[in-house]
Amino acid sequence: MPRIAIEYCTQCRWLLRASWMAQELLTTFGTDIGEVALIPGEGGVFRITVDGDQVWERKTDGGFPEIVVLKQRVRDRIAPARDLGHSDRGHTSKTETSDS
């Protein structure tokens, strides 16, 4: 079962954001994932990985992910054929970012 890790900056007080994203992923994917881990970090880190493969990094990807984009990136890693319903509709790309 896939393991999702959300590393967040404790100095920046991003625990609530990280836990909300964890909740959204658990609600969407349910038993298709084995674990969502919250990992405290420092220095402005906000990184999300699936089985060690990075799917989002705040500094590289330009901020925080929209939840729809995050769900699409996670889905693309763990269940590419899965339909996300309304999360897939109205978005031109599965990895669309807010700067497009």
mmCIF file with all atom_site columns, C-alpha atoms in Angstrom:
data_model
loop_
_atom_site.group_PDB
_atom_site.id
_atom_site.type_symbol
_atom_site.label_atom_id
_atom_site.label_alt_id
_atom_site.label_comp_id
_atom_site.label_asym_id
_atom_site.label_entity_id
_atom_site.label_seq_id
_atom_site.pdbx_PDB_ins_code
_atom_site.Cartn_x
_atom_site.Cartn_y
_atom_site.Cartn_z
_atom_site.occupancy
_atom_site.B_iso_or_equiv
_atom_site.pdbx_formal_charge
_atom_site.auth_seq_id
_atom_site.auth_comp_id
_atom_site.auth_asym_id
_atom_site.auth_atom_id
_atom_site.pdbx_PDB_model_num
ATOM 1   C CA . MET A 1 1   ? 0.000   0.000  0.000   1.00 0.00 ? 1   MET A CA 1
ATOM 2   C CA . PRO A 1 2   ? 1.342   3.455  -0.861  1.00 0.00 ? 2   PRO A CA 1
ATOM 3   C CA . ARG A 1 3   ? 2.753   5.714  1.851   1.00 0.00 ? 3   ARG A CA 1
ATOM 4   C CA . ILE A 1 4   ? 2.201   9.452  1.521   1.00 0.00 ? 4   ILE A CA 1
ATOM 5   C CA . ALA A 1 5   ? 4.442   11.744 3.549   1.00 0.00 ? 5   ALA A CA 1
ATOM 6   C CA . ILE A 1 6   ? 3.806   15.429 4.122   1.00 0.00 ? 6   ILE A CA 1
ATOM 7   C CA . GLU A 1 7   ? 6.831   17.234 5.521   1.00 0.00 ? 7   GLU A CA 1
ATOM 8   C CA . TYR A 1 8   ? 5.938   20.668 6.859   1.00 0.00 ? 8   TYR A CA 1
ATOM 9   C CA . CYS A 1 9   ? 7.783   23.535 8.551   1.00 0.00 ? 9   CYS A CA 1
ATOM 10  C CA . THR A 1 10  ? 7.042   23.807 12.263  1.00 0.00 ? 10  THR A CA 1
ATOM 11  C CA . GLN A 1 11  ? 8.634   27.268 12.409  1.00 0.00 ? 11  GLN A CA 1
ATOM 12  C CA . CYS A 1 12  ? 6.144   28.480 9.792   1.00 0.00 ? 12  CYS A CA 1
ATOM 13  C CA . ARG A 1 13  ? 3.245   26.832 11.647  1.00 0.00 ? 13  ARG A CA 1
ATOM 14  C CA . TRP A 1 14  ? 2.089   24.831 8.648   1.00 0.00 ? 14  TRP A CA 1
ATOM 15  C CA . LEU A 1 15  ? 0.767   21.873 10.672  1.00 0.00 ? 15  LEU A CA 1
ATOM 16  C CA . LEU A 1 16  ? -2.889  22.803 10.063  1.00 0.00 ? 16  LEU A CA 1
ATOM 17  C CA . ARG A 1 17  ? -2.330  23.040 6.299   1.00 0.00 ? 17  ARG A CA 1
ATOM 18  C CA . ALA A 1 18  ? -0.487  19.700 6.276   1.00 0.00 ? 18  ALA A CA 1
ATOM 19  C CA . SER A 1 19  ? -3.129  17.961 8.374   1.00 0.00 ? 19  SER A CA 1
ATOM 20  C CA . TRP A 1 20  ? -5.952  19.344 6.228   1.00 0.00 ? 20  TRP A CA 1
ATOM 21  C CA . MET A 1 21  ? -4.237  18.018 3.097   1.00 0.00 ? 21  MET A CA 1
ATOM 22  C CA . ALA A 1 22  ? -3.725  14.652 4.819   1.00 0.00 ? 22  ALA A CA 1
ATOM 23  C CA . GLN A 1 23  ? -7.429  14.558 5.694   1.00 0.00 ? 23  GLN A CA 1
ATOM 24  C CA . GLU A 1 24  ? -8.412  15.365 2.100   1.00 0.00 ? 24  GLU A CA 1
ATOM 25  C CA . LEU A 1 25  ? -6.160  12.601 0.741   1.00 0.00 ? 25  LEU A CA 1
ATOM 26  C CA . LEU A 1 26  ? -7.462  10.062 3.262   1.00 0.00 ? 26  LEU A CA 1
ATOM 27  C CA . THR A 1 27  ? -11.054 10.986 2.468   1.00 0.00 ? 27  THR A CA 1
ATOM 28  C CA . THR A 1 28  ? -10.501 10.760 -1.286  1.00 0.00 ? 28  THR A CA 1
ATOM 29  C CA . PHE A 1 29  ? -8.358  7.627  -1.466  1.00 0.00 ? 29  PHE A CA 1
ATOM 30  C CA . GLY A 1 30  ? -9.524  5.714  1.622   1.00 0.00 ? 30  GLY A CA 1
ATOM 31  C CA . THR A 1 31  ? -8.148  2.199  1.654   1.00 0.00 ? 31  THR A CA 1
ATOM 32  C CA . ASP A 1 32  ? -6.156  2.728  -1.565  1.00 0.00 ? 32  ASP A CA 1
ATOM 33  C CA . ILE A 1 33  ? -3.375  4.180  0.599   1.00 0.00 ? 33  ILE A CA 1
ATOM 34  C CA . GLY A 1 34  ? -1.675  2.553  3.522   1.00 0.00 ? 34  GLY A CA 1
ATOM 35  C CA . GLU A 1 35  ? -0.559  5.624  5.426   1.00 0.00 ? 35  GLU A CA 1
ATOM 36  C CA . VAL A 1 36  ? -0.359  9.395  5.443   1.00 0.00 ? 36  VAL A CA 1
ATOM 37  C CA . ALA A 1 37  ? 2.505   10.605 7.622   1.00 0.00 ? 37  ALA A CA 1
ATOM 38  C CA . LEU A 1 38  ? 3.000   14.150 8.916   1.00 0.00 ? 38  LEU A CA 1
ATOM 39  C CA . ILE A 1 39  ? 6.690   14.889 9.300   1.00 0.00 ? 39  ILE A CA 1
ATOM 40  C CA . PRO A 1 40  ? 7.789   18.020 11.180  1.00 0.00 ? 40  PRO A CA 1
ATOM 41  C CA . GLY A 1 41  ? 10.612  19.963 9.549   1.00 0.00 ? 41  GLY A CA 1
ATOM 42  C CA . GLU A 1 42  ? 12.221  23.408 9.500   1.00 0.00 ? 42  GLU A CA 1
ATOM 43  C CA . GLY A 1 43  ? 13.435  26.060 7.101   1.00 0.00 ? 43  GLY A CA 1
ATOM 44  C CA . GLY A 1 44  ? 10.245  26.606 5.133   1.00 0.00 ? 44  GLY A CA 1
ATOM 45  C CA . VAL A 1 45  ? 9.913   23.013 3.963   1.00 0.00 ? 45  VAL A CA 1
ATOM 46  C CA . PHE A 1 46  ? 6.613   21.782 2.554   1.00 0.00 ? 46  PHE A CA 1
ATOM 47  C CA . ARG A 1 47  ? 7.156   18.578 0.588   1.00 0.00 ? 47  ARG A CA 1
ATOM 48  C CA . ILE A 1 48  ? 4.767   15.780 -0.319  1.00 0.00 ? 48  ILE A CA 1
ATOM 49  C CA . THR A 1 49  ? 5.997   12.377 -1.416  1.00 0.00 ? 49  THR A CA 1
ATOM 50  C CA . VAL A 1 50  ? 4.365   9.111  -2.434  1.00 0.00 ? 50  VAL A CA 1
ATOM 51  C CA . ASP A 1 51  ? 6.551   6.108  -1.604  1.00 0.00 ? 51  ASP A CA 1
ATOM 52  C CA . GLY A 1 52  ? 9.552   8.433  -1.523  1.00 0.00 ? 52  GLY A CA 1
ATOM 53  C CA . ASP A 1 53  ? 8.859   10.043 -4.917  1.00 0.00 ? 53  ASP A CA 1
ATOM 54  C CA . GLN A 1 54  ? 8.274   13.788 -4.676  1.00 0.00 ? 54  GLN A CA 1
ATOM 55  C CA . VAL A 1 55  ? 4.899   14.965 -5.980  1.00 0.00 ? 55  VAL A CA 1
ATOM 56  C CA . TRP A 1 56  ? 5.034   18.520 -4.611  1.00 0.00 ? 56  TRP A CA 1
ATOM 57  C CA . GLU A 1 57  ? 7.698   20.795 -3.137  1.00 0.00 ? 57  GLU A CA 1
ATOM 58  C CA . ARG A 1 58  ? 6.791   24.339 -2.146  1.00 0.00 ? 58  ARG A CA 1
ATOM 59  C CA . LYS A 1 59  ? 9.970   26.051 -3.337  1.00 0.00 ? 59  LYS A CA 1
ATOM 60  C CA . THR A 1 60  ? 10.247  24.112 -6.618  1.00 0.00 ? 60  THR A CA 1
ATOM 61  C CA . ASP A 1 61  ? 6.560   24.135 -7.532  1.00 0.00 ? 61  ASP A CA 1
ATOM 62  C CA . GLY A 1 62  ? 5.899   27.718 -6.452  1.00 0.00 ? 62  GLY A CA 1
ATOM 63  C CA . GLY A 1 63  ? 3.847   27.697 -3.285  1.00 0.00 ? 63  GLY A CA 1
ATOM 64  C CA . PHE A 1 64  ? 1.274   25.289 -1.966  1.00 0.00 ? 64  PHE A CA 1
ATOM 65  C CA . PRO A 1 65  ? -0.728  22.959 -4.179  1.00 0.00 ? 65  PRO A CA 1
ATOM 66  C CA . GLU A 1 66  ? -4.384  23.462 -4.878  1.00 0.00 ? 66  GLU A CA 1
ATOM 67  C CA . ILE A 1 67  ? -6.048  20.405 -3.353  1.00 0.00 ? 67  ILE A CA 1
ATOM 68  C CA . VAL A 1 68  ? -7.416  19.327 -6.758  1.00 0.00 ? 68  VAL A CA 1
ATOM 69  C CA . VAL A 1 69  ? -3.926  19.362 -8.267  1.00 0.00 ? 69  VAL A CA 1
ATOM 70  C CA . LEU A 1 70  ? -2.490  17.453 -5.302  1.00 0.00 ? 70  LEU A CA 1
ATOM 71  C CA . LYS A 1 71  ? -5.178  14.771 -5.563  1.00 0.00 ? 71  LYS A CA 1
ATOM 72  C CA . GLN A 1 72  ? -4.500  14.426 -9.292  1.00 0.00 ? 72  GLN A CA 1
ATOM 73  C CA . ARG A 1 73  ? -0.748  14.052 -8.757  1.00 0.00 ? 73  ARG A CA 1
ATOM 74  C CA . VAL A 1 74  ? -1.271  11.458 -6.031  1.00 0.00 ? 74  VAL A CA 1
ATOM 75  C CA . ARG A 1 75  ? -3.839  9.611  -8.153  1.00 0.00 ? 75  ARG A CA 1
ATOM 76  C CA . ASP A 1 76  ? -1.428  9.584  -11.098 1.00 0.00 ? 76  ASP A CA 1
ATOM 77  C CA . ARG A 1 77  ? 1.073   7.742  -8.868  1.00 0.00 ? 77  ARG A CA 1
ATOM 78  C CA . ILE A 1 78  ? -1.175  5.269  -7.062  1.00 0.00 ? 78  ILE A CA 1
ATOM 79  C CA . ALA A 1 79  ? -4.209  4.655  -9.313  1.00 0.00 ? 79  ALA A CA 1
ATOM 80  C CA . PRO A 1 80  ? -3.849  6.302  -12.759 1.00 0.00 ? 80  PRO A CA 1
ATOM 81  C CA . ALA A 1 81  ? -7.140  4.904  -14.069 1.00 0.00 ? 81  ALA A CA 1
ATOM 82  C CA . ARG A 1 82  ? -9.156  6.223  -11.126 1.00 0.00 ? 82  ARG A CA 1
ATOM 83  C CA . ASP A 1 83  ? -11.729 8.936  -11.842 1.00 0.00 ? 83  ASP A CA 1
ATOM 84  C CA . LEU A 1 84  ? -11.695 11.744 -9.286  1.00 0.00 ? 84  LEU A CA 1
ATOM 85  C CA . GLY A 1 85  ? -15.152 12.919 -10.293 1.00 0.00 ? 85  GLY A CA 1
ATOM 86  C CA . HIS A 1 86  ? -15.597 16.674 -9.979  1.00 0.00 ? 86  HIS A CA 1
ATOM 87  C CA . SER A 1 87  ? -11.884 17.104 -9.211  1.00 0.00 ? 87  SER A CA 1
ATOM 88  C CA . ASP A 1 88  ? -11.086 16.026 -12.773 1.00 0.00 ? 88  ASP A CA 1
ATOM 89  C CA . ARG A 1 89  ? -13.706 18.162 -14.474 1.00 0.00 ? 89  ARG A CA 1
ATOM 90  C CA . GLY A 1 90  ? -12.856 21.686 -15.548 1.00 0.00 ? 90  GLY A CA 1
ATOM 91  C CA . HIS A 1 91  ? -9.093  21.170 -15.289 1.00 0.00 ? 91  HIS A CA 1
ATOM 92  C CA . THR A 1 92  ? -7.162  20.994 -18.531 1.00 0.00 ? 92  THR A CA 1
ATOM 93  C CA . SER A 1 93  ? -4.191  19.107 -17.133 1.00 0.00 ? 93  SER A CA 1
ATOM 94  C CA . LYS A 1 94  ? -3.759  16.544 -14.374 1.00 0.00 ? 94  LYS A CA 1
ATOM 95  C CA . THR A 1 95  ? -0.707  18.451 -13.159 1.00 0.00 ? 95  THR A CA 1
ATOM 96  C CA . GLU A 1 96  ? -1.953  21.972 -13.754 1.00 0.00 ? 96  GLU A CA 1
ATOM 97  C CA . THR A 1 97  ? -0.502  24.566 -11.396 1.00 0.00 ? 97  THR A CA 1
ATOM 98  C CA . SER A 1 98  ? -1.839  27.894 -10.275 1.00 0.00 ? 98  SER A CA 1
ATOM 99  C CA . ASP A 1 99  ? 0.563   29.806 -12.540 1.00 0.00 ? 99  ASP A CA 1
ATOM 100 C CA . SER A 1 100 ? -1.046  28.628 -15.792 1.00 0.00 ? 100 SER A CA 1
#
